[in-house]
């Protein structure tokens, strides 16, 4: 059955020359497409089901729920329809009124039609698509990839004492879940105060059960603003170890060009072009294999093929096991939501959390972890 009505939509779109009108047209088309592919929406733990996503969002705001909106159906069907539209957008005439500035993958400033911005999947629909792909592609692997958390955490702590700044960065990858550029340049540690943002889903756990620190300077997606918001995150060691290591890196491996880049972004609200890279980018992967290949399984099946991203996945697996075995566990909190809460993702591409589902601790390894926590 033909669902997409691309020609009709493009004809209407071509006559519009302001953002609000384009947004309204895109929202109307999305309502039509969602109805045709039979998507429905429901607030987690609520009985009401909505045919219209915008009504579900309004209802969530009305009842002040912090629980996620669930997609009933397969949003991949909607994505397939949107692809037909978006292929036509490249032929639209662009001017300052119907487009917005952004950067391409090479850091070049370009303009895109507002239709690219508004005729797109909502973050919960993208999450649904990624979940469907995850079920198809990795149905069994998540239950097979466990590891000894004591060995991994102890190795990370050992690296904090290394004379190598690369080793220290790798240790913080595992113990704090932060990225290379955050660790070496953008991240700042603060005292806890009233301005600290805490995810309400895991607030009690963060405050009362696990080590945590307040940080700012977390890197967002390329199309999202860089901010100095202070947020509380879990860590897998004493805060003093993280703070001392960050201070050592700032003193011994300063990154003035990278810091200037983020300060300009913060001051102007516009991402500047920066072709400089933080120190150690090439060496990081090699050192990661050296230190962790024997104690972490490789998600891609290649023996010894471990990279820094896998350390962040291991951080998530350990945090999730600790949370699930605490008195503060909230039974309806999904794995996706937990990952977002720990990593503090701010991207509209919410489904990116699937990239951090490489590991799940077995019962035996969880027992080891809880023994370490008790001691």
PDB file of N, CA and C in Angstrom, residues 10-76:
ATOM      1  N   UNK A  10       5.846  18.044  -1.094  1.00  0.00           N
ATOM      2  CA  UNK A  10       6.886  18.926  -1.619  1.00  0.00           C
ATOM      3  C   UNK A  10       6.266  20.163  -2.273  1.00  0.00           C
ATOM      4  N   UNK A  11       5.144  19.976  -2.938  1.00  0.00           N
ATOM      5  CA  UNK A  11       4.461  21.112  -3.560  1.00  0.00           C
ATOM      6  C   UNK A  11       4.036  22.134  -2.511  1.00  0.00           C
ATOM      7  N   UNK A  12       3.484  21.650  -1.405  1.00  0.00           N
ATOM      8  CA  UNK A  12       3.092  22.561  -0.322  1.00  0.00           C
ATOM      9  C   UNK A  12       4.310  23.186   0.338  1.00  0.00           C
ATOM     10  N   UNK A  13       5.331  22.375   0.550  1.00  0.00           N
ATOM     11  CA  UNK A  13       6.533  22.839   1.240  1.00  0.00           C
ATOM     12  C   UNK A  13       7.248  23.933   0.448  1.00  0.00           C
ATOM     13  N   UNK A  14       7.259  23.819  -0.862  1.00  0.00           N
ATOM     14  CA  UNK A  14       7.976  24.768  -1.719  1.00  0.00           C
ATOM     15  C   UNK A  14       7.409  26.182  -1.630  1.00  0.00           C
ATOM     16  N   UNK A  15       6.154  26.268  -1.244  1.00  0.00           N
ATOM     17  CA  UNK A  15       5.515  27.593  -1.176  1.00  0.00           C
ATOM     18  C   UNK A  15       5.721  28.275   0.174  1.00  0.00           C
ATOM     19  N   UNK A  16       6.301  27.571   1.143  1.00  0.00           N
ATOM     20  CA  UNK A  16       6.487  28.126   2.489  1.00  0.00           C
ATOM     21  C   UNK A  16       7.882  28.712   2.636  1.00  0.00           C
ATOM     22  N   UNK A  17       7.943  29.814   3.408  1.00  0.00           N
ATOM     23  CA  UNK A  17       9.223  30.511   3.493  1.00  0.00           C
ATOM     24  C   UNK A  17       9.527  30.996   4.908  1.00  0.00           C
ATOM     25  N   UNK A  18       8.955  30.323   5.899  1.00  0.00           N
ATOM     26  CA  UNK A  18       9.289  30.670   7.284  1.00  0.00           C
ATOM     27  C   UNK A  18       9.249  29.402   8.131  1.00  0.00           C
ATOM     28  N   UNK A  19       9.993  29.403   9.222  1.00  0.00           N
ATOM     29  CA  UNK A  19      10.186  28.200  10.029  1.00  0.00           C
ATOM     30  C   UNK A  19       8.885  27.687  10.634  1.00  0.00           C
ATOM     31  N   UNK A  20       8.064  28.567  11.183  1.00  0.00           N
ATOM     32  CA  UNK A  20       6.843  28.120  11.861  1.00  0.00           C
ATOM     33  C   UNK A  20       5.879  27.419  10.907  1.00  0.00           C
ATOM     34  N   UNK A  21       5.729  27.957   9.718  1.00  0.00           N
ATOM     35  CA  UNK A  21       4.830  27.329   8.739  1.00  0.00           C
ATOM     36  C   UNK A  21       5.352  25.970   8.304  1.00  0.00           C
ATOM     37  N   UNK A  22       6.677  25.883   8.110  1.00  0.00           N
ATOM     38  CA  UNK A  22       7.285  24.604   7.721  1.00  0.00           C
ATOM     39  C   UNK A  22       7.126  23.577   8.835  1.00  0.00           C
ATOM     40  N   UNK A  23       7.335  24.008  10.067  1.00  0.00           N
ATOM     41  CA  UNK A  23       7.181  23.111  11.208  1.00  0.00           C
ATOM     42  C   UNK A  23       5.751  22.590  11.308  1.00  0.00           C
ATOM     43  N   UNK A  24       4.774  23.477  11.129  1.00  0.00           N
ATOM     44  CA  UNK A  24       3.365  23.081  11.204  1.00  0.00           C
ATOM     45  C   UNK A  24       3.022  22.062  10.127  1.00  0.00           C
ATOM     46  N   UNK A  25       3.520  22.287   8.912  1.00  0.00           N
ATOM     47  CA  UNK A  25       3.256  21.346   7.820  1.00  0.00           C
ATOM     48  C   UNK A  25       3.895  19.991   8.119  1.00  0.00           C
ATOM     49  N   UNK A  26       5.115  19.991   8.617  1.00  0.00           N
ATOM     50  CA  UNK A  26       5.814  18.735   8.934  1.00  0.00           C
ATOM     51  C   UNK A  26       5.093  17.967  10.044  1.00  0.00           C
ATOM     52  N   UNK A  27       4.634  18.685  11.061  1.00  0.00           N
ATOM     53  CA  UNK A  27       3.918  18.026  12.149  1.00  0.00           C
ATOM     54  C   UNK A  27       2.623  17.383  11.656  1.00  0.00           C
ATOM     55  N   UNK A  28       1.949  18.077  10.766  1.00  0.00           N
ATOM     56  CA  UNK A  28       0.704  17.534  10.202  1.00  0.00           C
ATOM     57  C   UNK A  28       0.981  16.272   9.392  1.00  0.00           C
ATOM     58  N   UNK A  29       2.064  16.290   8.621  1.00  0.00           N
ATOM     59  CA  UNK A  29       2.413  15.116   7.819  1.00  0.00           C
ATOM     60  C   UNK A  29       2.824  13.951   8.702  1.00  0.00           C
ATOM     61  N   UNK A  30       3.530  14.250   9.787  1.00  0.00           N
ATOM     62  CA  UNK A  30       3.924  13.192  10.729  1.00  0.00           C
ATOM     63  C   UNK A  30       2.700  12.558  11.369  1.00  0.00           C
ATOM     64  N   UNK A  31       1.710  13.373  11.725  1.00  0.00           N
ATOM     65  CA  UNK A  31       0.467  12.820  12.286  1.00  0.00           C
ATOM     66  C   UNK A  31      -0.178  11.848  11.304  1.00  0.00           C
ATOM     67  N   UNK A  32      -0.218  12.242  10.036  1.00  0.00           N
ATOM     68  CA  UNK A  32      -0.799  11.397   8.987  1.00  0.00           C
ATOM     69  C   UNK A  32      -0.028  10.079   8.859  1.00  0.00           C
ATOM     70  N   UNK A  33       1.293  10.157   8.800  1.00  0.00           N
ATOM     71  CA  UNK A  33       2.110   8.960   8.606  1.00  0.00           C
ATOM     72  C   UNK A  33       2.029   8.024   9.810  1.00  0.00           C
ATOM     73  N   UNK A  34       2.035   8.586  11.014  1.00  0.00           N
ATOM     74  CA  UNK A  34       1.943   7.741  12.213  1.00  0.00           C
ATOM     75  C   UNK A  34       0.627   6.979  12.270  1.00  0.00           C
ATOM     76  N   UNK A  35      -0.422   7.637  11.815  1.00  0.00           N
ATOM     77  CA  UNK A  35      -1.723   6.973  11.768  1.00  0.00           C
ATOM     78  C   UNK A  35      -1.707   5.839  10.751  1.00  0.00           C
ATOM     79  N   UNK A  36      -1.112   6.082   9.581  1.00  0.00           N
ATOM     80  CA  UNK A  36      -1.103   5.087   8.514  1.00  0.00           C
ATOM     81  C   UNK A  36      -0.263   3.857   8.863  1.00  0.00           C
ATOM     82  N   UNK A  37       0.831   4.046   9.619  1.00  0.00           N
ATOM     83  CA  UNK A  37       1.667   2.887   9.990  1.00  0.00           C
ATOM     84  C   UNK A  37       1.242   2.311  11.343  1.00  0.00           C
ATOM     85  N   UNK A  38       0.130   2.849  11.873  1.00  0.00           N
ATOM     86  CA  UNK A  38      -0.530   2.302  13.061  1.00  0.00           C
ATOM     87  C   UNK A  38       0.363   2.331  14.315  1.00  0.00           C
ATOM     88  N   UNK A  39       0.994   3.467  14.533  1.00  0.00           N
ATOM     89  CA  UNK A  39       1.751   3.648  15.778  1.00  0.00           C
ATOM     90  C   UNK A  39       0.839   4.241  16.842  1.00  0.00           C
ATOM     91  N   UNK A  40       1.019   3.761  18.080  1.00  0.00           N
ATOM     92  CA  UNK A  40       0.291   4.299  19.229  1.00  0.00           C
ATOM     93  C   UNK A  40       1.304   4.578  20.337  1.00  0.00           C
ATOM     94  N   UNK A  41       0.861   5.370  21.327  1.00  0.00           N
ATOM     95  CA  UNK A  41       1.792   5.848  22.342  1.00  0.00           C
ATOM     96  C   UNK A  41       1.148   5.753  23.717  1.00  0.00           C
ATOM     97  N   UNK A  42       1.981   5.412  24.700  1.00  0.00           N
ATOM     98  CA  UNK A  42       1.477   5.207  26.058  1.00  0.00           C
ATOM     99  C   UNK A  42       2.540   5.631  27.076  1.00  0.00           C
ATOM    100  N   UNK A  43       2.117   6.376  28.100  1.00  0.00           N
ATOM    101  CA  UNK A  43       3.021   6.698  29.198  1.00  0.00           C
ATOM    102  C   UNK A  43       3.267   5.423  29.990  1.00  0.00           C
ATOM    103  N   UNK A  44       4.533   5.126  30.281  1.00  0.00           N
ATOM    104  CA  UNK A  44       4.865   3.918  31.048  1.00  0.00           C
ATOM    105  C   UNK A  44       4.066   3.887  32.347  1.00  0.00           C
ATOM    106  N   UNK A  45       3.455   2.740  32.639  1.00  0.00           N
ATOM    107  CA  UNK A  45       2.671   2.506  33.860  1.00  0.00           C
ATOM    108  C   UNK A  45       1.341   3.264  33.869  1.00  0.00           C
ATOM    109  N   UNK A  46       0.887   3.757  32.720  1.00  0.00           N
ATOM    110  CA  UNK A  46      -0.394   4.454  32.629  1.00  0.00           C
ATOM    111  C   UNK A  46      -1.260   3.707  31.622  1.00  0.00           C
ATOM    112  N   UNK A  47      -2.555   3.675  31.865  1.00  0.00           N
ATOM    113  CA  UNK A  47      -3.452   2.863  31.032  1.00  0.00           C
ATOM    114  C   UNK A  47      -3.872   3.566  29.739  1.00  0.00           C
ATOM    115  N   UNK A  48      -3.711   4.887  29.667  1.00  0.00           N
ATOM    116  CA  UNK A  48      -4.178   5.611  28.488  1.00  0.00           C
ATOM    117  C   UNK A  48      -3.277   5.349  27.288  1.00  0.00           C
ATOM    118  N   UNK A  49      -3.896   5.133  26.132  1.00  0.00           N
ATOM    119  CA  UNK A  49      -3.181   4.920  24.878  1.00  0.00           C
ATOM    120  C   UNK A  49      -3.606   5.998  23.886  1.00  0.00           C
ATOM    121  N   UNK A  50      -2.638   6.593  23.214  1.00  0.00           N
ATOM    122  CA  UNK A  50      -2.899   7.706  22.306  1.00  0.00           C
ATOM    123  C   UNK A  50      -2.543   7.324  20.872  1.00  0.00           C
ATOM    124  N   UNK A  51      -3.383   7.772  19.925  1.00  0.00           N
ATOM    125  CA  UNK A  51      -3.078   7.599  18.509  1.00  0.00           C
ATOM    126  C   UNK A  51      -2.138   8.687  18.013  1.00  0.00           C
ATOM    127  N   UNK A  52      -2.074   9.791  18.764  1.00  0.00           N
ATOM    128  CA  UNK A  52      -1.311  10.961  18.355  1.00  0.00           C
ATOM    129  C   UNK A  52      -0.184  11.210  19.361  1.00  0.00           C
ATOM    130  N   UNK A  53       1.049  11.270  18.876  1.00  0.00           N
ATOM    131  CA  UNK A  53       2.195  11.462  19.761  1.00  0.00           C
ATOM    132  C   UNK A  53       2.128  12.799  20.487  1.00  0.00           C
ATOM    133  N   UNK A  54       1.713  13.846  19.793  1.00  0.00           N
ATOM    134  CA  UNK A  54       1.660  15.159  20.430  1.00  0.00           C
ATOM    135  C   UNK A  54       0.681  15.185  21.599  1.00  0.00           C
ATOM    136  N   UNK A  55      -0.416  14.440  21.469  1.00  0.00           N
ATOM    137  CA  UNK A  55      -1.367  14.354  22.586  1.00  0.00           C
ATOM    138  C   UNK A  55      -0.751  13.608  23.765  1.00  0.00           C
ATOM    139  N   UNK A  56       0.035  12.576  23.475  1.00  0.00           N
ATOM    140  CA  UNK A  56       0.709  11.832  24.540  1.00  0.00           C
ATOM    141  C   UNK A  56       1.714  12.719  25.275  1.00  0.00           C
ATOM    142  N   UNK A  57       2.436  13.542  24.525  1.00  0.00           N
ATOM    143  CA  UNK A  57       3.406  14.453  25.142  1.00  0.00           C
ATOM    144  C   UNK A  57       2.694  15.483  26.014  1.00  0.00           C
ATOM    145  N   UNK A  58       1.581  16.032  25.517  1.00  0.00           N
ATOM    146  CA  UNK A  58       0.815  17.001  26.300  1.00  0.00           C
ATOM    147  C   UNK A  58       0.264  16.373  27.574  1.00  0.00           C
ATOM    148  N   UNK A  59      -0.195  15.125  27.468  1.00  0.00           N
ATOM    149  CA  UNK A  59      -0.728  14.423  28.637  1.00  0.00           C
ATOM    150  C   UNK A  59       0.376  14.178  29.672  1.00  0.00           C
ATOM    151  N   UNK A  60       1.565  13.797  29.200  1.00  0.00           N
ATOM    152  CA  UNK A  60       2.683  13.582  30.112  1.00  0.00           C
ATOM    153  C   UNK A  60       3.024  14.851  30.863  1.00  0.00           C
ATOM    154  N   UNK A  61       3.019  15.985  30.157  1.00  0.00           N
ATOM    155  CA  UNK A  61       3.298  17.266  30.807  1.00  0.00           C
ATOM    156  C   UNK A  61       2.192  17.632  31.798  1.00  0.00           C
ATOM    157  N   UNK A  62       0.965  17.297  31.426  1.00  0.00           N
ATOM    158  CA  UNK A  62      -0.172  17.622  32.283  1.00  0.00           C
ATOM    159  C   UNK A  62      -0.119  16.866  33.606  1.00  0.00           C
ATOM    160  N   UNK A  63       0.225  15.587  33.565  1.00  0.00           N
ATOM    161  CA  UNK A  63       0.266  14.791  34.798  1.00  0.00           C
ATOM    162  C   UNK A  63       1.639  14.850  35.468  1.00  0.00           C
ATOM    163  N   UNK A  64       2.573  15.584  34.851  1.00  0.00           N
ATOM    164  CA  UNK A  64       3.920  15.790  35.394  1.00  0.00           C
ATOM    165  C   UNK A  64       4.621  14.458  35.662  1.00  0.00           C
ATOM    166  N   UNK A  65       4.551  13.575  34.689  1.00  0.00           N
ATOM    167  CA  UNK A  65       5.170  12.254  34.830  1.00  0.00           C
ATOM    168  C   UNK A  65       6.626  12.308  34.377  1.00  0.00           C
ATOM    169  N   UNK A  66       7.508  11.623  35.120  1.00  0.00           N
ATOM    170  CA  UNK A  66       8.906  11.521  34.715  1.00  0.00           C
ATOM    171  C   UNK A  66       9.162  10.221  33.958  1.00  0.00           C
ATOM    172  N   UNK A  67       8.132   9.383  33.819  1.00  0.00           N
ATOM    173  CA  UNK A  67       8.292   8.108  33.134  1.00  0.00           C
ATOM    174  C   UNK A  67       8.269   8.310  31.613  1.00  0.00           C
ATOM    175  N   UNK A  68       8.933   7.435  30.878  1.00  0.00           N
ATOM    176  CA  UNK A  68       9.031   7.613  29.423  1.00  0.00           C
ATOM    177  C   UNK A  68       7.719   7.305  28.703  1.00  0.00           C
ATOM    178  N   UNK A  69       7.590   7.861  27.502  1.00  0.00           N
ATOM    179  CA  UNK A  69       6.493   7.505  26.608  1.00  0.00           C
ATOM    180  C   UNK A  69       6.934   6.287  25.797  1.00  0.00           C
ATOM    181  N   UNK A  70       6.094   5.272  25.749  1.00  0.00           N
ATOM    182  CA  UNK A  70       6.408   4.043  25.030  1.00  0.00           C
ATOM    183  C   UNK A  70       5.733   4.044  23.660  1.00  0.00           C
ATOM    184  N   UNK A  71       6.401   3.486  22.693  1.00  0.00           N
ATOM    185  CA  UNK A  71       5.839   3.344  21.353  1.00  0.00           C
ATOM    186  C   UNK A  71       5.241   1.952  21.219  1.00  0.00           C
ATOM    187  N   UNK A  72       3.986   1.880  20.813  1.00  0.00           N
ATOM    188  CA  UNK A  72       3.328   0.605  20.552  1.00  0.00           C
ATOM    189  C   UNK A  72       3.297   0.419  19.043  1.00  0.00           C
ATOM    190  N   UNK A  73       4.029  -0.559  18.560  1.00  0.00           N
ATOM    191  CA  UNK A  73       4.181  -0.764  17.126  1.00  0.00           C
ATOM    192  C   UNK A  73       5.647  -0.703  16.742  1.00  0.00           C
ATOM    193  N   UNK A  74       5.902  -0.680  15.474  1.00  0.00           N
ATOM    194  CA  UNK A  74       7.280  -0.673  14.963  1.00  0.00           C
ATOM    195  C   UNK A  74       7.548   0.648  14.253  1.00  0.00           C
ATOM    196  N   UNK A  75       8.331   1.524  14.902  1.00  0.00           N
ATOM    197  CA  UNK A  75       8.616   2.843  14.331  1.00  0.00           C
ATOM    198  C   UNK A  75       9.500   2.760  13.095  1.00  0.00           C
ATOM    199  N   UNK A  76      10.095   1.603  12.834  1.00  0.00           N
ATOM    200  CA  UNK A  76      10.891   1.447  11.612  1.00  0.00           C
ATOM    201  C   UNK A  76      10.030   1.645  10.365  1.00  0.00           C
TER     202      UNK A  76
END
